[in-house]
Coordinates of C-alpha atoms in Angstrom, one line a residue:
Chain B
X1 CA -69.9 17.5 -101.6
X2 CA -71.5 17.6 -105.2
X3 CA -68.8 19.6 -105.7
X4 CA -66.3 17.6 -105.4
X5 CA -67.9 15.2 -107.7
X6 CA -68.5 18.2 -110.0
X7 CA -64.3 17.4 -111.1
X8 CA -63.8 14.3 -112.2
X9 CA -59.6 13.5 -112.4
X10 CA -58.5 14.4 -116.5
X11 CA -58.7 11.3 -118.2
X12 CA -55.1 10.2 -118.8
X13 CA -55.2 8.1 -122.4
X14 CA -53.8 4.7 -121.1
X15 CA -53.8 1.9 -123.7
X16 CA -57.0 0.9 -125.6
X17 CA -58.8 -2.2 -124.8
X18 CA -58.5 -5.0 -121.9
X19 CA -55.5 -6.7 -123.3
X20 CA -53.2 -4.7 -121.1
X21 CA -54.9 -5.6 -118.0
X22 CA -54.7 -9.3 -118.5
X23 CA -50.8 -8.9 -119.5
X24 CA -50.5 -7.8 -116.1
X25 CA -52.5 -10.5 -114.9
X26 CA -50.2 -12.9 -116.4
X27 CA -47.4 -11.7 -115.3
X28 CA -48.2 -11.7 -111.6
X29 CA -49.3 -15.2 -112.0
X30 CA -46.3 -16.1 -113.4
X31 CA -44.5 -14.4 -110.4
X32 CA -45.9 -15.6 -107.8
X33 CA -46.4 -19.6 -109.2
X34 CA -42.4 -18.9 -109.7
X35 CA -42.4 -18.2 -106.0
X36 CA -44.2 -21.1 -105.1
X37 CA -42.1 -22.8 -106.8
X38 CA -38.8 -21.9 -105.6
X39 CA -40.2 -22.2 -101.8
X40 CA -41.7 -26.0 -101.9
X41 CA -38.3 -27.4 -104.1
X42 CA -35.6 -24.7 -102.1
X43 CA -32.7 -25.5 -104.5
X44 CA -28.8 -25.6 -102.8
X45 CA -27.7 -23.7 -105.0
X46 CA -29.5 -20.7 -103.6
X47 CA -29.2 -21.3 -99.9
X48 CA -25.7 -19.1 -99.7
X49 CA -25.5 -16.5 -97.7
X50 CA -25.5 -12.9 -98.6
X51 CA -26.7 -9.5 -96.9
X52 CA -27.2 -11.1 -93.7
X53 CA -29.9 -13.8 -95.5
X54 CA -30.1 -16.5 -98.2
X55 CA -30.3 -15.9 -102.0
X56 CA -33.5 -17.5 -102.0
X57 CA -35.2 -15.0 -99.5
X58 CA -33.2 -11.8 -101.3
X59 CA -34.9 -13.5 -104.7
X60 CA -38.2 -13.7 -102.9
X61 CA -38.0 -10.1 -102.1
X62 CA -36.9 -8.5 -105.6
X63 CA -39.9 -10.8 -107.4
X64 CA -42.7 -9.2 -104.3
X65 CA -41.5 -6.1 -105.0
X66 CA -41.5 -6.5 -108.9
X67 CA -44.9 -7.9 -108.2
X68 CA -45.9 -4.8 -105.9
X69 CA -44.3 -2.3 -109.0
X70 CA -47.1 -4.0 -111.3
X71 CA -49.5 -3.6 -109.1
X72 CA -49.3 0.2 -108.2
X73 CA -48.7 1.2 -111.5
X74 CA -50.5 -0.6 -113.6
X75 CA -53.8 -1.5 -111.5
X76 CA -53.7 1.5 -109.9
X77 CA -52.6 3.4 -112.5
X78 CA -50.4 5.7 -110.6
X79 CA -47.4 5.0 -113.9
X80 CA -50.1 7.2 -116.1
X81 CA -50.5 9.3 -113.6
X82 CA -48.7 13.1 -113.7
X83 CA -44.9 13.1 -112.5
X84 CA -45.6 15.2 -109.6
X85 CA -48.7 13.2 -108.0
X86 CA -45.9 10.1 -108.7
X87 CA -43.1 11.4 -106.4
X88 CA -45.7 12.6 -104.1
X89 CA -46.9 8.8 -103.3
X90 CA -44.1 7.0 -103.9
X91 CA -41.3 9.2 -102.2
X92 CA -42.4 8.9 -98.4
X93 CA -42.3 4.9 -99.2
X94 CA -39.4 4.9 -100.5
X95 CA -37.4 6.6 -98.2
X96 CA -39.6 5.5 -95.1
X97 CA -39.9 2.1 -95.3
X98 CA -36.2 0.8 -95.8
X99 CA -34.9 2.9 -93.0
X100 CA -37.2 1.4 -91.2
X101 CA -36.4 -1.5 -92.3
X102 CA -32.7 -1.3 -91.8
X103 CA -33.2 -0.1 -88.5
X104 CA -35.1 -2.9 -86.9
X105 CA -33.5 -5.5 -88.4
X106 CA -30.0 -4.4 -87.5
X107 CA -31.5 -4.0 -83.6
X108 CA -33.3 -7.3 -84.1
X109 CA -29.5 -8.8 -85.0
X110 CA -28.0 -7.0 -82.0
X111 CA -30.4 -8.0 -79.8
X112 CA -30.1 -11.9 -80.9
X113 CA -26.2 -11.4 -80.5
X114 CA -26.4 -10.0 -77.0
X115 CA -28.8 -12.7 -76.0
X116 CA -26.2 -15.4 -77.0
X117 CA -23.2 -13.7 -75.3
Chain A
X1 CA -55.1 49.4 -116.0
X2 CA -55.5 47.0 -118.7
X3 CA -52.5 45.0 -117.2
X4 CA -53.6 45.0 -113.8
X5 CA -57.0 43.9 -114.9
X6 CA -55.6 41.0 -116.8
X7 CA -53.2 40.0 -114.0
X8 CA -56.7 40.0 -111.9
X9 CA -57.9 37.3 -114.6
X10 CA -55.1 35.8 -114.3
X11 CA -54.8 34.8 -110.8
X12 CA -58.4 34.3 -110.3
X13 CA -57.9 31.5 -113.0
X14 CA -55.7 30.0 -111.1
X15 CA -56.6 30.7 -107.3
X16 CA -60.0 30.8 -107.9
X17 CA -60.8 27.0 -107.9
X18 CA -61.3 23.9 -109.9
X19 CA -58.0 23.5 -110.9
X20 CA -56.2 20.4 -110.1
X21 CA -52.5 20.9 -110.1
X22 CA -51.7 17.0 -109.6
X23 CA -54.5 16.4 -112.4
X24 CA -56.6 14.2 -110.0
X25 CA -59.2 15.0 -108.8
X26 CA -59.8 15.9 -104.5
X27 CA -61.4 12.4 -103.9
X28 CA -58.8 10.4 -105.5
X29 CA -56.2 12.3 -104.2
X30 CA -57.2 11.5 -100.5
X31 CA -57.7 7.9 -101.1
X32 CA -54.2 7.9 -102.1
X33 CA -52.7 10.0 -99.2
X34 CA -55.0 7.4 -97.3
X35 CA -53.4 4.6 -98.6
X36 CA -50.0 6.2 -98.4
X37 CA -50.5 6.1 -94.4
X38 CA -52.1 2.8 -94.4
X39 CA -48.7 1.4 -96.0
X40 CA -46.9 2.9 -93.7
X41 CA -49.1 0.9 -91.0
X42 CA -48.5 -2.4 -92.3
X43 CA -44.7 -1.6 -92.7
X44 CA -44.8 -0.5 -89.4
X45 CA -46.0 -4.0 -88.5
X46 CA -44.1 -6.0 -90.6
X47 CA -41.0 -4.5 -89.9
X48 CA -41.9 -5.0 -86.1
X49 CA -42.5 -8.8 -86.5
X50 CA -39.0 -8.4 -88.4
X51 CA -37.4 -7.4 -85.3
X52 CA -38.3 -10.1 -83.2
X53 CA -37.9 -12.7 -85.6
X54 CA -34.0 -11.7 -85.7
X55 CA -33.9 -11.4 -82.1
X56 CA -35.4 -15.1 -81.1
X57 CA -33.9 -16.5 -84.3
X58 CA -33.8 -20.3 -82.8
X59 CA -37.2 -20.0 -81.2
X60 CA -38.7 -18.6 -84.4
X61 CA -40.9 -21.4 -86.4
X62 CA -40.2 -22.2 -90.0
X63 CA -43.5 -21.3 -92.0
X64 CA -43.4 -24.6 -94.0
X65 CA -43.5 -26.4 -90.8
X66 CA -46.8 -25.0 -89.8
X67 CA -48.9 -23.8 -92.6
X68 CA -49.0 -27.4 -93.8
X69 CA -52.8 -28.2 -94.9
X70 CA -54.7 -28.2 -98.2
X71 CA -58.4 -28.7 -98.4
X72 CA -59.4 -32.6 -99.2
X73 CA -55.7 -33.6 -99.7
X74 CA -53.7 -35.3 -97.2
X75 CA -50.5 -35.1 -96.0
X76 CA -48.5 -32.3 -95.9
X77 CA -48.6 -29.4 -98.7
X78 CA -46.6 -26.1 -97.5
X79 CA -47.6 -23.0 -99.2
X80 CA -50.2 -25.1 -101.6
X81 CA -53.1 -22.9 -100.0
X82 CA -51.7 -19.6 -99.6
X83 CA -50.5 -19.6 -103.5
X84 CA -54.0 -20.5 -104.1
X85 CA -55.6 -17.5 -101.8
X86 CA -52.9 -15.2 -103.1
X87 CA -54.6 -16.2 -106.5
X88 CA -57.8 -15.7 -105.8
X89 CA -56.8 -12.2 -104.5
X90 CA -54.9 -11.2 -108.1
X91 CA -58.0 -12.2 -109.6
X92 CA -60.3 -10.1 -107.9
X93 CA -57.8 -7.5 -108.6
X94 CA -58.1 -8.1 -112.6
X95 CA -61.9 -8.2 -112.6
X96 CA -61.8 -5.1 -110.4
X97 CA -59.8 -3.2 -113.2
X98 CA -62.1 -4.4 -115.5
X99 CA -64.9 -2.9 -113.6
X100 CA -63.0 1.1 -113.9
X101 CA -62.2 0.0 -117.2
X102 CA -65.9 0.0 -118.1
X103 CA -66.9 2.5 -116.1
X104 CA -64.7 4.8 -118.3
X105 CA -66.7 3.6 -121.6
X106 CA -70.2 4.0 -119.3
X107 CA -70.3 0.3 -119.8
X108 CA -73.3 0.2 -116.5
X109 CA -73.9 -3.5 -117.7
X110 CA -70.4 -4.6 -117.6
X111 CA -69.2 -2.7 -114.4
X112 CA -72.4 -4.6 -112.5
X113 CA -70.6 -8.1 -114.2
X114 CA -67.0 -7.6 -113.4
X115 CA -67.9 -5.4 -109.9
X116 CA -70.1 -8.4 -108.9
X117 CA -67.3 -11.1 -109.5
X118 CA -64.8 -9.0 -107.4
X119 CA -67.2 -9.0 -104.3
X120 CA -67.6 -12.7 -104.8
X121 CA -63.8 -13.2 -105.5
X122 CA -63.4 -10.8 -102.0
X123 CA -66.1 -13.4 -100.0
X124 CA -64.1 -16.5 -101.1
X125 CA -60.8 -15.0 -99.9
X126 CA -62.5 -14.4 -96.7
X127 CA -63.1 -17.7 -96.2
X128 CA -60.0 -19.1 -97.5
X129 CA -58.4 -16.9 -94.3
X130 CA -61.1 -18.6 -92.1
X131 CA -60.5 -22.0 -92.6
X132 CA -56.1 -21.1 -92.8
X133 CA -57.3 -19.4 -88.9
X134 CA -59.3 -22.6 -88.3
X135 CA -56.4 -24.6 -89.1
X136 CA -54.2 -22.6 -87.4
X137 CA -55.6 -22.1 -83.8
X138 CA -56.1 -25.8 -83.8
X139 CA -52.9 -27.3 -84.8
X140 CA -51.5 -30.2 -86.3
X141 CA -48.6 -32.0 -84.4
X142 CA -48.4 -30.2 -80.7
X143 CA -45.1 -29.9 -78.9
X144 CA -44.0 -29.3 -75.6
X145 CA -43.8 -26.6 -73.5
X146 CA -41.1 -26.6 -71.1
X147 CA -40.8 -25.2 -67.5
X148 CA -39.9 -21.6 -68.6
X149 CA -42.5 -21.3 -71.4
X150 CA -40.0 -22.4 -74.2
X151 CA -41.4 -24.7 -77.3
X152 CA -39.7 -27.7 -78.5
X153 CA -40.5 -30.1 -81.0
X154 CA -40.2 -34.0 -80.6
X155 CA -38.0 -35.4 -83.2
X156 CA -35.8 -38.9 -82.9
X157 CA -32.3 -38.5 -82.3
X158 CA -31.2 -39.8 -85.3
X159 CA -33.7 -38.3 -87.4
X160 CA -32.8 -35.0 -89.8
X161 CA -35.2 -33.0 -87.5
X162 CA -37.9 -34.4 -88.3
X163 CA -41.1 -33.1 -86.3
X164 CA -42.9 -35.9 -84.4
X165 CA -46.7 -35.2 -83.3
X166 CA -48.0 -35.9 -79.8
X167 CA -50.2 -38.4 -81.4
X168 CA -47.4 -40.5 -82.7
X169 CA -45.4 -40.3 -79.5
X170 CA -48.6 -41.6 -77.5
X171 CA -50.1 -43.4 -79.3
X172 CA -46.9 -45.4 -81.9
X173 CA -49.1 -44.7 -84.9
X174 CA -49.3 -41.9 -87.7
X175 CA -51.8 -39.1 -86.7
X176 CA -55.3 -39.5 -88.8
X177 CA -56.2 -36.5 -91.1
X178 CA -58.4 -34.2 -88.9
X179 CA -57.5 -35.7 -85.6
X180 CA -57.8 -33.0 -82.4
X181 CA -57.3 -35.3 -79.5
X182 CA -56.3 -34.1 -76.8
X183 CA -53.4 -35.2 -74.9
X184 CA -52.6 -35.4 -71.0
X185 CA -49.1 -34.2 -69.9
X186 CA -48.7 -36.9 -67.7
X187 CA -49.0 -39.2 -70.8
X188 CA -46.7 -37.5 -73.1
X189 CA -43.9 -37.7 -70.5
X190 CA -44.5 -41.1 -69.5
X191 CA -44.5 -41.8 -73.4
X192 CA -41.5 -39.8 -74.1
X193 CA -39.8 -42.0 -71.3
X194 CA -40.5 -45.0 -73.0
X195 CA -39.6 -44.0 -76.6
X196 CA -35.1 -43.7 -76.1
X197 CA -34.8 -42.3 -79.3
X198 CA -36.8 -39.2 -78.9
X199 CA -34.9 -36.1 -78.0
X200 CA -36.3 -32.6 -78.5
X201 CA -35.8 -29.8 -81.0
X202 CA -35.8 -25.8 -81.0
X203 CA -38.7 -24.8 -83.9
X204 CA -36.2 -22.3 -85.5
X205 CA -33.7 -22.8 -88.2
X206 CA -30.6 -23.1 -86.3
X207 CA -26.8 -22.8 -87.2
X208 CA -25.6 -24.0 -90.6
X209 CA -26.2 -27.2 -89.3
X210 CA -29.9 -27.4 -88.3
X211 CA -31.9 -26.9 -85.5
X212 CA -30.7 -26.7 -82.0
X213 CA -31.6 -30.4 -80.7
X214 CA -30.9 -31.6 -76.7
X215 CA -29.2 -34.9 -76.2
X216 CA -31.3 -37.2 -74.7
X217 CA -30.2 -37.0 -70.9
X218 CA -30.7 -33.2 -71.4
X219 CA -34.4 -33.6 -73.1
X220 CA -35.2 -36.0 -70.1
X221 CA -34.4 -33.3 -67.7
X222 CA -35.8 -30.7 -69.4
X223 CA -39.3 -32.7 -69.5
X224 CA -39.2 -32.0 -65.7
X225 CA -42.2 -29.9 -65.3
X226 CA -43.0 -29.6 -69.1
X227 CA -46.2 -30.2 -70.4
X228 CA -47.8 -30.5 -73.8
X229 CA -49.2 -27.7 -76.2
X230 CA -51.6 -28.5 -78.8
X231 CA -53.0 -25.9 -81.2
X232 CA -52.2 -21.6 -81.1
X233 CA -53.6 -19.0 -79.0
X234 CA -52.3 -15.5 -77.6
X235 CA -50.5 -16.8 -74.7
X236 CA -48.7 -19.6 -76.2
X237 CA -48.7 -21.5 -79.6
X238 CA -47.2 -25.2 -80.5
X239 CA -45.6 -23.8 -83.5
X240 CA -42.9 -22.3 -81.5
X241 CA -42.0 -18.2 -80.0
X242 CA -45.1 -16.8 -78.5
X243 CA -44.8 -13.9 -80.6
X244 CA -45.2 -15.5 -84.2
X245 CA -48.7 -16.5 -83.3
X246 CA -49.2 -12.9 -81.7
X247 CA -48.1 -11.4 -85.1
X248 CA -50.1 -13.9 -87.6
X249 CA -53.1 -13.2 -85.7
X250 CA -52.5 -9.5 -85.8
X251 CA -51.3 -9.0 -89.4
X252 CA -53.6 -11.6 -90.9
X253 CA -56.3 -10.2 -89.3
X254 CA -55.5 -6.4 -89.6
X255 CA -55.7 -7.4 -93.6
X256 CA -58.4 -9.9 -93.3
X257 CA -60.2 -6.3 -91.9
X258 CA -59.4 -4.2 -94.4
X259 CA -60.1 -6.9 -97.3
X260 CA -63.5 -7.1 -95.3
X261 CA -64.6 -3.0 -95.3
X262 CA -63.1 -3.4 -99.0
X263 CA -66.1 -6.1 -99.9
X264 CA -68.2 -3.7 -97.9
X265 CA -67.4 -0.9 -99.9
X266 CA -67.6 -2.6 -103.1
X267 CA -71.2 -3.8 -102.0
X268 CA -71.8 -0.2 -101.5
X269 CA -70.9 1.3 -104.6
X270 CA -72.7 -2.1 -106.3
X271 CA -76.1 -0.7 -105.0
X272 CA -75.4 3.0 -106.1
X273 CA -74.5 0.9 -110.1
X274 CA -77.5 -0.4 -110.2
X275 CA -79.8 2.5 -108.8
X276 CA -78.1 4.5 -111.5
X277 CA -76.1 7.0 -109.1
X278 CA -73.0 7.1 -111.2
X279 CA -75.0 7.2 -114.8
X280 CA -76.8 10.2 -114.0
X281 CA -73.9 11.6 -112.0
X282 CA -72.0 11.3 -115.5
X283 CA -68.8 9.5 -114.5
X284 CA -68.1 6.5 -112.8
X285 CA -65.0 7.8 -110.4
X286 CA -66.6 6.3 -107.4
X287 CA -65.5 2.4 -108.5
X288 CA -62.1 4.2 -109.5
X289 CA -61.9 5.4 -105.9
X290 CA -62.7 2.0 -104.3
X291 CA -61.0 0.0 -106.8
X292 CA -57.7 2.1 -105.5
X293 CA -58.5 0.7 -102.3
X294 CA -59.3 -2.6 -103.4
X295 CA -56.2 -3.0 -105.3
X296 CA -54.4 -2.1 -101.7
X297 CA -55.9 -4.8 -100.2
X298 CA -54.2 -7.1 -102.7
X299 CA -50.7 -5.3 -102.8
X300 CA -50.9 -5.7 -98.8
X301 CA -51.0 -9.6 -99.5
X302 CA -48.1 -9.8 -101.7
X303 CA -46.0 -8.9 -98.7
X304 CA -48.0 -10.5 -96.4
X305 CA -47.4 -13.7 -98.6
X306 CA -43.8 -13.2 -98.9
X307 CA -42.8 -11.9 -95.1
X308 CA -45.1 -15.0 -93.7
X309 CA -45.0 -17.6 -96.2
X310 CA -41.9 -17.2 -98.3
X311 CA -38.9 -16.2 -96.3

């Protein structure tokens, strides 16, 4: 085990200071008060349909996963991280997770349309 | 000779150990395969709430319909507290960074400060979910429950679907702040007689045009062998389909976990700050390690916030 510790990871030069770190904090405040927002007022305009859902809830979902992009590579500094550990994390995710997605969801529809027939 | 010895060099270089060919080092590494799994967990259940919330579309409840309360402020105030314990997450996250940050510079003072304020930002979330739980398993409104288990809102029949609380029904007056009387069935359908323009309401969204709502001789039928539902449990909940109280309690409480074993790990690695472990150990990657969980823990509730709350 004291190994292990023996290695620490190389440090990777990020930027200097704490200034970064509370830009990011800003702009995921800003995000999610946005969010907030948009769900207590619900404007018309953005109640159209599209993709099988409103333009609200397909807004809601681009500013979680901007949100969730900040998050991982900036807090968890996977962006400064080398290429190869990058596509090691994030690949799996991004292949798993909306086929999964897109799977469910278009049994969840089938299953709602058969129920109505 | 002279080549083959090089080549021997050479490879033991490289096979020989302590090289890291991601440039992280093995503990860091495995907390992100570990996290890597752990998204696919919550995805897994996410996705799975997904699928039933298309399939019992009508039955589903609208989330600003039930997650209604703020602390010391009355009336109704959707999303209000959940933006405010998704803030308190974010910020928990910031003073965690700051604690790597000054582990990095050996800063032992200023990792104690900023890991401190991340436990007790971690605590106050904790809470926060208790009293939304609290809130939640006791309910607001109540609703019926008819003969085959289905949950339907009173609302008048002229009203824009309106939700109208057991209380009211019974009683003709607006329910108090705080009140958890409960109600007998016998009175809510005797009451429900009485009141002609009542007429019940499916929880879901609808059609274009609203909710799915009975005419009145159809809610008086269907009131036949109903009876009334106040607050959320496993078997039934007055918010609406079974299921959306089965998946709150699950997701919110598999997170809820996870941000709980994160506070217990930050605890942890507090201790070892302040005996010194890290200092004489040379580096602080320990709080780098943790604070990859911890930072987890808040991505998790980003989706959380916008799969439950939002859409």
């Amino acid at each position: 085990m004291a190994n292990n510790n023996a290695y620490p990871s190389e440090h990777h030069e990020g930027p200097e200071g704490t200034k970064w770190i509370w830009k990011v904090f800003w702009i995921l405040l800003i995000v999610t008060s946005v969010e907030v927002a948009l769900g207590i007022i619900k404007p018309e305009v953005l109640m159209g349909h599209v993709l099988g859902t409103s333009v609200l809830n397909i807004i809601f979902i681009v500013l979680t996963l901007a949100k969730a992009y900040y998050i991982v590579s900036e807090f968890m500094h996977l962006g400064h991280e080398r290429k190869n550990f990058i596509w090691t994390i994030t690949l799996p995710i991004v292949i798993l997770i909306p086929y999964l997605t897109f799977i469910l969801l278009t049994e969840g529809g089938y299953m709602n349309a058969m129920s109505q027939m | 000779m002279a080549n083959g010895a090089a080549l021997e060099q050479n490879t033991t270089a490289i096979w020989g150990g302590g090289r890291q060919p991601f440039g992280v080092s093995y503990g860091k590494m495995m907390m992100w395969f570990f996290l890597l799994s752990d998204a696919l967990t919550f995805s897994g259940f996410l996705t799975a709430m997904g699928l039933y919330r298309f399939k019992y579309e009508t039955t589903w409840p609208v989330a600003e319909n039930v997650f209604t309360h703020f602390p010391l402020l009355h009336g109704e105030h959707p999303l209000l507290f959940v933006a405010l314990m998704t803030f308190i997450l974010i910020l928990s996250s910031v003073t965690m960074v700051l604690a790597v940050n000054a582990g990095h510079k050996m800063n032992t003072k200023a990792v104690v400060l900023w890991l401190g304020l991340t436990i007790v930002g971690g605590f106050t979330f904790l809470g926060s979910q208790a009293w939304e739980w609290y809130h939640f398993i006791n309910g607001d409104k109540g609703a019926v429950m008819l003969e085959d288990r289905t949950v339907m809102y009173v609302t008048p029949i002229d009203g824009n679907g309106e939700i109208i609380s057991i209380y009211e029904l019974i009683t003709g007056q607006e329910k108090p702040h705080g009140d958890h009387t409960e109600f007998k069935t016998a009175d809510m359908i005797a009451a429900f007689g009485i009141n002609d323009n009542m007429t019940l309401r499916m929880p879901g969204k609808g059609t274009e045009e609203g909710a799915i709502t009975l005419s009145r001789e159809e809610a008086m039928a269907a009131m036949k062998g109903a009876r009334v539902l106040q607050g959320a449990g496993m078997k039934a909940n007055e918010y609406g389909n079974t299921l959306f109280a089965n998946f709150f309690f699950f997701v919110t409480g598999f997170h809820g976990t996870h941000v709980f074993s994160g506070v217990v790990l930050n605890i942890i690695i507090f201790i070892n700050v302040l005996m010194g472990t890290y200092e004489r150990r040379g580096h602080y990657e320990m709080v780098e390690k943790v604070g990859l969980y911890w930072h987890f823990v808040d991505l998790v509730w980003v989706f959380v916030f916008t799969f439950f709350y939002l859409v």
